[in-house]
Short mmCIF file of C-alpha atoms and ligand atoms in Angstrom, two decimals:
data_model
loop_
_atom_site.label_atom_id
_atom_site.label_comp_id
_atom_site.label_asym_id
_atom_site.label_seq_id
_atom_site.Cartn_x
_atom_site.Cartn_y
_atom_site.Cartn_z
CA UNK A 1 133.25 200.07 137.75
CA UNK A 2 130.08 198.22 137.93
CA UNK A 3 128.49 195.24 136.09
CA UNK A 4 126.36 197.00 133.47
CA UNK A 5 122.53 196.30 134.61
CA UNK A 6 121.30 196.76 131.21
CA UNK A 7 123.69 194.02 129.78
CA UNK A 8 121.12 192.35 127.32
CA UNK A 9 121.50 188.53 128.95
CA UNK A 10 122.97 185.58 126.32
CA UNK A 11 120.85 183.33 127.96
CA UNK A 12 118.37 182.37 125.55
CA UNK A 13 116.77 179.39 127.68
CA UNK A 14 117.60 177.84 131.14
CA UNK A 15 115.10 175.14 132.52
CA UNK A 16 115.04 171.58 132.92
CA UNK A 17 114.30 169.77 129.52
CA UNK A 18 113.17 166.45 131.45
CA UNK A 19 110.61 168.14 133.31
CA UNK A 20 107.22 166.52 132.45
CA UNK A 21 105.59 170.44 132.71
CA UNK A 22 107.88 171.68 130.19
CA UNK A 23 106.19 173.26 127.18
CA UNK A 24 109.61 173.87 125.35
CA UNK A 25 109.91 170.20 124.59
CA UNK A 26 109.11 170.55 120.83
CA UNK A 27 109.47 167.47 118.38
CA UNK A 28 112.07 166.96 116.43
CA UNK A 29 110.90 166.33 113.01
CA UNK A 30 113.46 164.15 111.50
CA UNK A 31 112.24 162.02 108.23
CA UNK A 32 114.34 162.12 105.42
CA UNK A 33 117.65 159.21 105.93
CA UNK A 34 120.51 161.94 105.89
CA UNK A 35 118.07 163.05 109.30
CA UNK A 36 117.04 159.37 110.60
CA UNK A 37 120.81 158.90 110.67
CA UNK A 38 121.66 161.94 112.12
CA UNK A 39 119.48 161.17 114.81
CA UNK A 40 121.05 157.63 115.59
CA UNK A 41 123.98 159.47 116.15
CA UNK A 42 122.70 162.01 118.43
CA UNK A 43 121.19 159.19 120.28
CA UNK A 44 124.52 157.31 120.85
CA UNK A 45 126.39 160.11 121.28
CA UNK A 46 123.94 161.57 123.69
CA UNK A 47 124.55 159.57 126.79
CA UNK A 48 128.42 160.32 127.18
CA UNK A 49 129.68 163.51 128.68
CA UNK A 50 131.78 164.63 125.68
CA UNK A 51 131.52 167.63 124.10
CA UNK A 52 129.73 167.96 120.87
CA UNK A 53 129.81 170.54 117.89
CA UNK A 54 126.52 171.07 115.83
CA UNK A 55 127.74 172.14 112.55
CA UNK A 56 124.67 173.40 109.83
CA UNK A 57 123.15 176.57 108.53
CA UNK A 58 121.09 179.55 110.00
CA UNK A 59 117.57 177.99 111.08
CA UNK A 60 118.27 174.37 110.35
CA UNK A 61 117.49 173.22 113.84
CA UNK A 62 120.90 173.03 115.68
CA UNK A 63 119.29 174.24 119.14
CA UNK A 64 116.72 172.20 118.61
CA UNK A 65 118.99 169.05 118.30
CA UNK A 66 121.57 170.46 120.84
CA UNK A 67 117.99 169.87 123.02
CA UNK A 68 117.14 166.66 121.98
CA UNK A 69 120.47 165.95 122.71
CA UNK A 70 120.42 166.99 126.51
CA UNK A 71 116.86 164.81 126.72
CA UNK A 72 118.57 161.92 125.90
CA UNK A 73 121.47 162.44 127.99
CA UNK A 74 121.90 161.25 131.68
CA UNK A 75 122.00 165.00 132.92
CA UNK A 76 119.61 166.05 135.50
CA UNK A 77 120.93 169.34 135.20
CA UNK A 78 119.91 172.55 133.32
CA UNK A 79 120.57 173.12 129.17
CA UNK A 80 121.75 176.48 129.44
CA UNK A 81 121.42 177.97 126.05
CA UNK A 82 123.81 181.04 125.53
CA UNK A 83 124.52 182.99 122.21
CA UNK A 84 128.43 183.41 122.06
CA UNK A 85 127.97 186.77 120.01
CA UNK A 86 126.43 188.68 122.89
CA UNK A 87 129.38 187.57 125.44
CA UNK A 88 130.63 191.17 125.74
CA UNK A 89 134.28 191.19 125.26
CA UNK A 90 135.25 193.67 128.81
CA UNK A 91 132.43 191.77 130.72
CA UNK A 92 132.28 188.05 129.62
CA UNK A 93 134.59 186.51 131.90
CA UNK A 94 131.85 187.35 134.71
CA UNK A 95 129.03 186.63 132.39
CA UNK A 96 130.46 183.27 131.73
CA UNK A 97 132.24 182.14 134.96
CA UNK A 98 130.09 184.51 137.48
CA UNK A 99 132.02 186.84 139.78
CA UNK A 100 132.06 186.87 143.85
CA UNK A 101 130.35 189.62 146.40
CA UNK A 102 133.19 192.87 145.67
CA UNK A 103 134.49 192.05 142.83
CA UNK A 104 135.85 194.89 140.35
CA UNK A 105 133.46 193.93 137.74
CA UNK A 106 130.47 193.35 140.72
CA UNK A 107 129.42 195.53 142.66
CA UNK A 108 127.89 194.26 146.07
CA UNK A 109 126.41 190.96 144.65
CA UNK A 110 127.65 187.85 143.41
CA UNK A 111 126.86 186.08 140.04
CA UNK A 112 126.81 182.49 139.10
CA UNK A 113 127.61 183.03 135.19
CA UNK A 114 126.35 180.70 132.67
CA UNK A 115 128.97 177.56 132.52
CA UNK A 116 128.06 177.15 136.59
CA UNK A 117 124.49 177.41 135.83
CA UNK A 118 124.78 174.42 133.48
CA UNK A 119 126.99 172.59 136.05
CA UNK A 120 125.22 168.49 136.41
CA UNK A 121 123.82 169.90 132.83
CA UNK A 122 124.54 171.00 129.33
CA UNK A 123 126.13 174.32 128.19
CA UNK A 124 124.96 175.48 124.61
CA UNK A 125 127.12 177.69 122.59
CA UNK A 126 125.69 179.22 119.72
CA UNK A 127 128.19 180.09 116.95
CA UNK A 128 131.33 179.34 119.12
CA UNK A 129 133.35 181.01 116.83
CA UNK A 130 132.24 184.27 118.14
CA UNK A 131 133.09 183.67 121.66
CA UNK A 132 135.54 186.46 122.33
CA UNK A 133 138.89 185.13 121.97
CA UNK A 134 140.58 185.33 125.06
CA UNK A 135 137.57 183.53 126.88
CA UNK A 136 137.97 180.45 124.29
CA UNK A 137 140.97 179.17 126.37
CA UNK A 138 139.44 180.00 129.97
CA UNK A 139 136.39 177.79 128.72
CA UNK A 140 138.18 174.67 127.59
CA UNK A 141 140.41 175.20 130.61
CA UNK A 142 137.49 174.88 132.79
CA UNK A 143 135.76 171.85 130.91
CA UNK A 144 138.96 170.28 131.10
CA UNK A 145 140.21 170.39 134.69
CA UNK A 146 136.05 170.55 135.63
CA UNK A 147 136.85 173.54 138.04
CA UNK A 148 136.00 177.35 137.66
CA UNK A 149 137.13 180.57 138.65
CA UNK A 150 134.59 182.95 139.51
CA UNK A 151 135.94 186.46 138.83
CA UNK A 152 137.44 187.88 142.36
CA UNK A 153 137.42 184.44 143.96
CA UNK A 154 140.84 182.91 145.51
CA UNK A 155 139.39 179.47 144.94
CA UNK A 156 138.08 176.93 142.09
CA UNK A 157 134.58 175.50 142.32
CA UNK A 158 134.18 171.93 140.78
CA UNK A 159 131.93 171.90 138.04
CA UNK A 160 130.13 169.32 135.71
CA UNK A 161 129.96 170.61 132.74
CA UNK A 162 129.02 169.25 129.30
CA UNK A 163 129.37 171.36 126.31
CA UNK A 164 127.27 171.79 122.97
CA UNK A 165 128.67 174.16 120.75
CA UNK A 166 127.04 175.24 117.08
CA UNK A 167 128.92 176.67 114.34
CA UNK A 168 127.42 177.98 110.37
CA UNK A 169 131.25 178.35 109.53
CA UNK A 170 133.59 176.02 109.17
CA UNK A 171 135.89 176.55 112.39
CA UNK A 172 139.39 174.69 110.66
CA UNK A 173 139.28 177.93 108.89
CA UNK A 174 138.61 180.14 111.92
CA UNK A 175 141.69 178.21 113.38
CA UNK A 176 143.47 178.68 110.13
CA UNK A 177 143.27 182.55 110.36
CA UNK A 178 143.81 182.40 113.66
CA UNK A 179 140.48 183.38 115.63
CA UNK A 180 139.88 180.61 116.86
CA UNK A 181 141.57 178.40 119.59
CA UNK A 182 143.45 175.11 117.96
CA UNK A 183 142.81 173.30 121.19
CA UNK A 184 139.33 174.28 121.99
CA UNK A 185 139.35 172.74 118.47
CA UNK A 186 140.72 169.84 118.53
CA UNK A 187 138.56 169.23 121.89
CA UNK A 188 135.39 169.23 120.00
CA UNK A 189 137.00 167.23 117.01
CA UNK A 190 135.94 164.05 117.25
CA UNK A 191 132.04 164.79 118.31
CA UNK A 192 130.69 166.74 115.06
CA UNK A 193 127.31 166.47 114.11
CA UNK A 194 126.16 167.76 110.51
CA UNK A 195 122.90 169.07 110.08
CA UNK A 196 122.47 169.53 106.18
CA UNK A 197 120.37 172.36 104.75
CA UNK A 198 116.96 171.69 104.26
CA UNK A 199 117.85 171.14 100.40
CA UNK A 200 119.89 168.84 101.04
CA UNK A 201 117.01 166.63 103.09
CA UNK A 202 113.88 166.93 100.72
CA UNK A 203 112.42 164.22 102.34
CA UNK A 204 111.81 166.47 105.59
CA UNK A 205 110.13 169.43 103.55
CA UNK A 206 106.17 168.53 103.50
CA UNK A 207 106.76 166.57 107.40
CA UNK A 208 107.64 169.58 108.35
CA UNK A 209 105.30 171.74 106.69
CA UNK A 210 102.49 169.60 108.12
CA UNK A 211 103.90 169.65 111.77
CA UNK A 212 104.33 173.65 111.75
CA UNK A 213 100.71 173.84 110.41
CA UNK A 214 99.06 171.45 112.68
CA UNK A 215 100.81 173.63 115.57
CA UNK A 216 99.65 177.07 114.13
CA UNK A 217 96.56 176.14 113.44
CA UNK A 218 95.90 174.38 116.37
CA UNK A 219 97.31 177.78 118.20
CA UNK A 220 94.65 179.96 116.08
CA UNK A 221 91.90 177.29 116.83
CA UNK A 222 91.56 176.63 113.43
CA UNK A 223 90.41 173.18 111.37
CA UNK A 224 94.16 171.70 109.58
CA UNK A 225 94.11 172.56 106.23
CA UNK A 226 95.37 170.27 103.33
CA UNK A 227 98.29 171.28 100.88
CA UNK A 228 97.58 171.20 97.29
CA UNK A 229 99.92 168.96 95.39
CA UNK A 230 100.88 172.04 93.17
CA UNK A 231 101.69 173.25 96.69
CA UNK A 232 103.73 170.83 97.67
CA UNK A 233 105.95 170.29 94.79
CA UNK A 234 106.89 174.14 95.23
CA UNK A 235 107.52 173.98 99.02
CA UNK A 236 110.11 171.05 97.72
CA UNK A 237 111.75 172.10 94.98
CA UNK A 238 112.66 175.50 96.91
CA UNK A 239 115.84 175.66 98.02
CA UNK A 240 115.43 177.40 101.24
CA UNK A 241 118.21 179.31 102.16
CA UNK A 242 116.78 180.34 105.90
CA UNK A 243 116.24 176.82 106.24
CA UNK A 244 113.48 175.08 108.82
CA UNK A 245 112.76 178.72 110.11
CA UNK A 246 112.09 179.79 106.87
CA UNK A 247 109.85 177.17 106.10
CA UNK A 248 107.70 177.87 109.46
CA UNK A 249 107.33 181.36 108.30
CA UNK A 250 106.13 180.53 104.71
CA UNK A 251 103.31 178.04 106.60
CA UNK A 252 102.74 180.51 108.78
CA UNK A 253 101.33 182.62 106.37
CA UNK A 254 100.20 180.34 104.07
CA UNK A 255 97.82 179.58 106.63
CA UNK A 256 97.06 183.35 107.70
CA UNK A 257 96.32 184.01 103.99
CA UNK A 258 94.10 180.35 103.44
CA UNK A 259 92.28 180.03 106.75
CA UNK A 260 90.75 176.53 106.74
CA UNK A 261 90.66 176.59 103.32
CA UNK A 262 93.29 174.22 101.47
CA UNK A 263 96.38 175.88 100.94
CA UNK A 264 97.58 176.78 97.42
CA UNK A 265 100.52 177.41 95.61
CA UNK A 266 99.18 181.42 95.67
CA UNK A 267 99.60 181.33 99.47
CA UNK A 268 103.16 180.28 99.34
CA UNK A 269 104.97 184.05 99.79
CA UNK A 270 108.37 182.97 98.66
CA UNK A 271 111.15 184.69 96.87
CA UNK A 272 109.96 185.69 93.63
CA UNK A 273 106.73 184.96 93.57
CA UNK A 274 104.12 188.27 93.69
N1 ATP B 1 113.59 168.96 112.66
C1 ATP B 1 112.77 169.90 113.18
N2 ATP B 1 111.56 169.56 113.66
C2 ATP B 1 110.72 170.50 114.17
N3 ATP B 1 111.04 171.80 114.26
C3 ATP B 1 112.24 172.20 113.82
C4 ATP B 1 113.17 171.27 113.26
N4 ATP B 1 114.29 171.93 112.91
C5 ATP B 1 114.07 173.22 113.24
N5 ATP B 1 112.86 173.40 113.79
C6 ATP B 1 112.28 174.68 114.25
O1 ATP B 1 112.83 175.68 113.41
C7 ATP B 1 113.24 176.83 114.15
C8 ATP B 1 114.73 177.05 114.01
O2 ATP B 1 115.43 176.02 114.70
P1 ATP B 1 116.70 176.35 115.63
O3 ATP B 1 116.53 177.63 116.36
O4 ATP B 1 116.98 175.12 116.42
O5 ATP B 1 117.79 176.53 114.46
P2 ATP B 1 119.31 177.01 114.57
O6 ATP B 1 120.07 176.16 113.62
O7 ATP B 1 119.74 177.02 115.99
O8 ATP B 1 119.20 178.48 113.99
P3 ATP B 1 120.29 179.69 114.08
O9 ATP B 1 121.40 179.29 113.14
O10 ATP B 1 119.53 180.86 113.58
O11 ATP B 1 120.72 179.79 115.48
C9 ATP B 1 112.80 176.55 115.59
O12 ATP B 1 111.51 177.09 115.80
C10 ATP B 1 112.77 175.04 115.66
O13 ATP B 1 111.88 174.59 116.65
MG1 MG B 2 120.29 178.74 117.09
#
C-alpha cells in the first residue's frame, strides 16, 4: 500500500502571517460591541499558548479570527490551516502526524504531516467535530505531552504546538452522543470564543459592505460607489444566513450589476427578490 498521490491536501493555507510580504493579511472588520468585545478577548487570549475553540456559523469569519489570532500571538511559526472533514479516515494519522522513509502507509519518502508543520506555530482545525474519531485522542495526546509520533517511527519528536479549532455545532452535544472526545473537550473548555451571526451584530453590516466594495472595486479598477440609503436599510435588516461570505457575494454583484454608478436596492440579488 501506498500513500494515495491524488489525496486532495486539507491544507487550506500554510505561510507566515507576520511576514511584512504577506498579501493574506486581510482586516478584520470588527464594529459592532458584541465584535469590539470579541476582539479584546482575542487580543488577551492571543498571547498564551492555550488552545482555543472558535465557535459561530458557516462564513462568519472564524478563519479569519483564528488568523488574527496567530498575528497577535508570540509564534514565529506557521498557521497551518487544515479542514478536519478532508482528514481521510485510513490515511489521516500520516496526514496529520507525517510518516517516516518505508513506512506501510509511505512509500519511499517521508512526510512531515500538518500538526509538525505548525510546530513554533498555530494549528487550525476547521469543524473539529469532523476529525475522524480515533485521531481526536492521538491529537490531544500530542498537544498534551508536546511530542509526536510520525507513522513508522520508533521515536517521539518534540513539538510546539498551539491549537485553534472551529466548530458550527455545538460539540457538548457531539460529546453527548458520543462522537466526540470528552477530553479533547474539556481541553478546549475554558478558551471559547463566540462569533455571533451577522444578525446578531447589525452594527458590522454596512462596515462591511463598504470594506468588501472598496476591495472589489479597487480589484476591477473601478471609482467606489456609494450605497443608497434604501440600500442600506435592506443589506441590514437581512438576516443573512451565509453570513460575512454571503454578504461579500451580494456586494460583489451589486457592484458587477452598478459599475460606478451608486448602488441600489435593485442591485441587491438576495433571497426573494427578482
Ligand atoms: N470581520 C470581517 N472582516 C473582514 N472580512 C471578513 C470578516 N469576517 C469574515 N470575513 C471574510 O468573509 C469570508 C468568510 O470568512 P471565513 O472563511 O473566515 O469564515 P468561516 O467562519 O471560517 O467560514 P466556514 O464556516 O465556511 O469555514 C472570508 O473571505 C473572510 O475574509
Ligand atoms: Mg472556515
Amino acid at each position: 500500500m501506498s500513500f494515495p498521490p491524488n489525496l486532495s491536501p486539507p491544507l487550506t493555507f500554510a505561510e507566515s502571517d507576520k511576514s511584512p510580504l504577506s498579501i493574506r493579511a486581510k482586516a478584520l472588520v470588527f464594529v459592532d460591541p458584541r465584535s469590539r468585545q470579541l476582539r479584546e478577548r482575542a487580543e488577551a487570549l492571543a498571547p498564551g499558548n492555550q488552545a482555543l475553540l472558535i465557535r459561530g456559523e458557516t462564513g462568519t469569519g472564524k478563519e479569519l479570527l483564528a488568523r488574527y489570532i496567530h498575528r497577535h500571538s508570540e509564534r514565529g511559526g506557521l498557521f497551518v490551516a487544515v479542514s478536519s472533514g478532508a482528514i481521510s479516515p485510513q490515511w489521516g494519522e500520516a496526514e496529520l502526524f507525517g510518516h517516516v522513509a518505508g513506512a506501510h502507509v509511505g512509500g519511499a519518502s517521508s512526510r512531515a504531516g500538518w500538526f509538525g508543520s505548525a510546530n513554533g506555530g498555530t494549528l487550525y482545525l476547521d469543524e473539529i467535530a469532523d476529525l475522524p474519531r480515533p485521531l481526536q485522542g492521538k491529537l490531544l495526546a500530542a498537544l498534551e505531552t508536546r511530542e509526536l509520533y510520525r507513522v513508522g517511527a520508533g521515536q517521539a519528536l518534540p513539538v510546539d504546538v498551539r491549537l485553534v479549532a472551529a466548530s458550527s455545532i455545538d460539540l457538548a452535544r457531539a460529546v453527548a452522543a458520543g462522537t466526540f472526545d470528552e477530553r479533547l473537550y474539556a481541553y478546549l473548555g475554558d478558551g471559547l470564543l463566540e462569533l455571533p451571526a451577522l444578525r446578531q451584530r447589525v452594527g458590522d453590516i454596512l462596515p462591511l459592505a463598504e470594506y468588501f466594495l472598496g476591495s472589489h472595486a479597487q480589484r476591477l479598477g473601478l471609482a467606489i460607489p456609494p450605497i443608497s440609503s434604501a440600500a442600506q436599510s435592506v443589506l441590514e435588516a437581512h438576516p443573512w444566513p451565509g453570513n460575512t461570505r454571503e454578504l461579500e457575494n451580494v456586494i460583489h454583484f451589486a457592484l458587477l450589476l452598478a459599475g460606478s454608478a451608486e448602488i441600489g436596492a435593485e442591485h441587491l440579488q438576495l433571497p426573494g427578490t427578482p
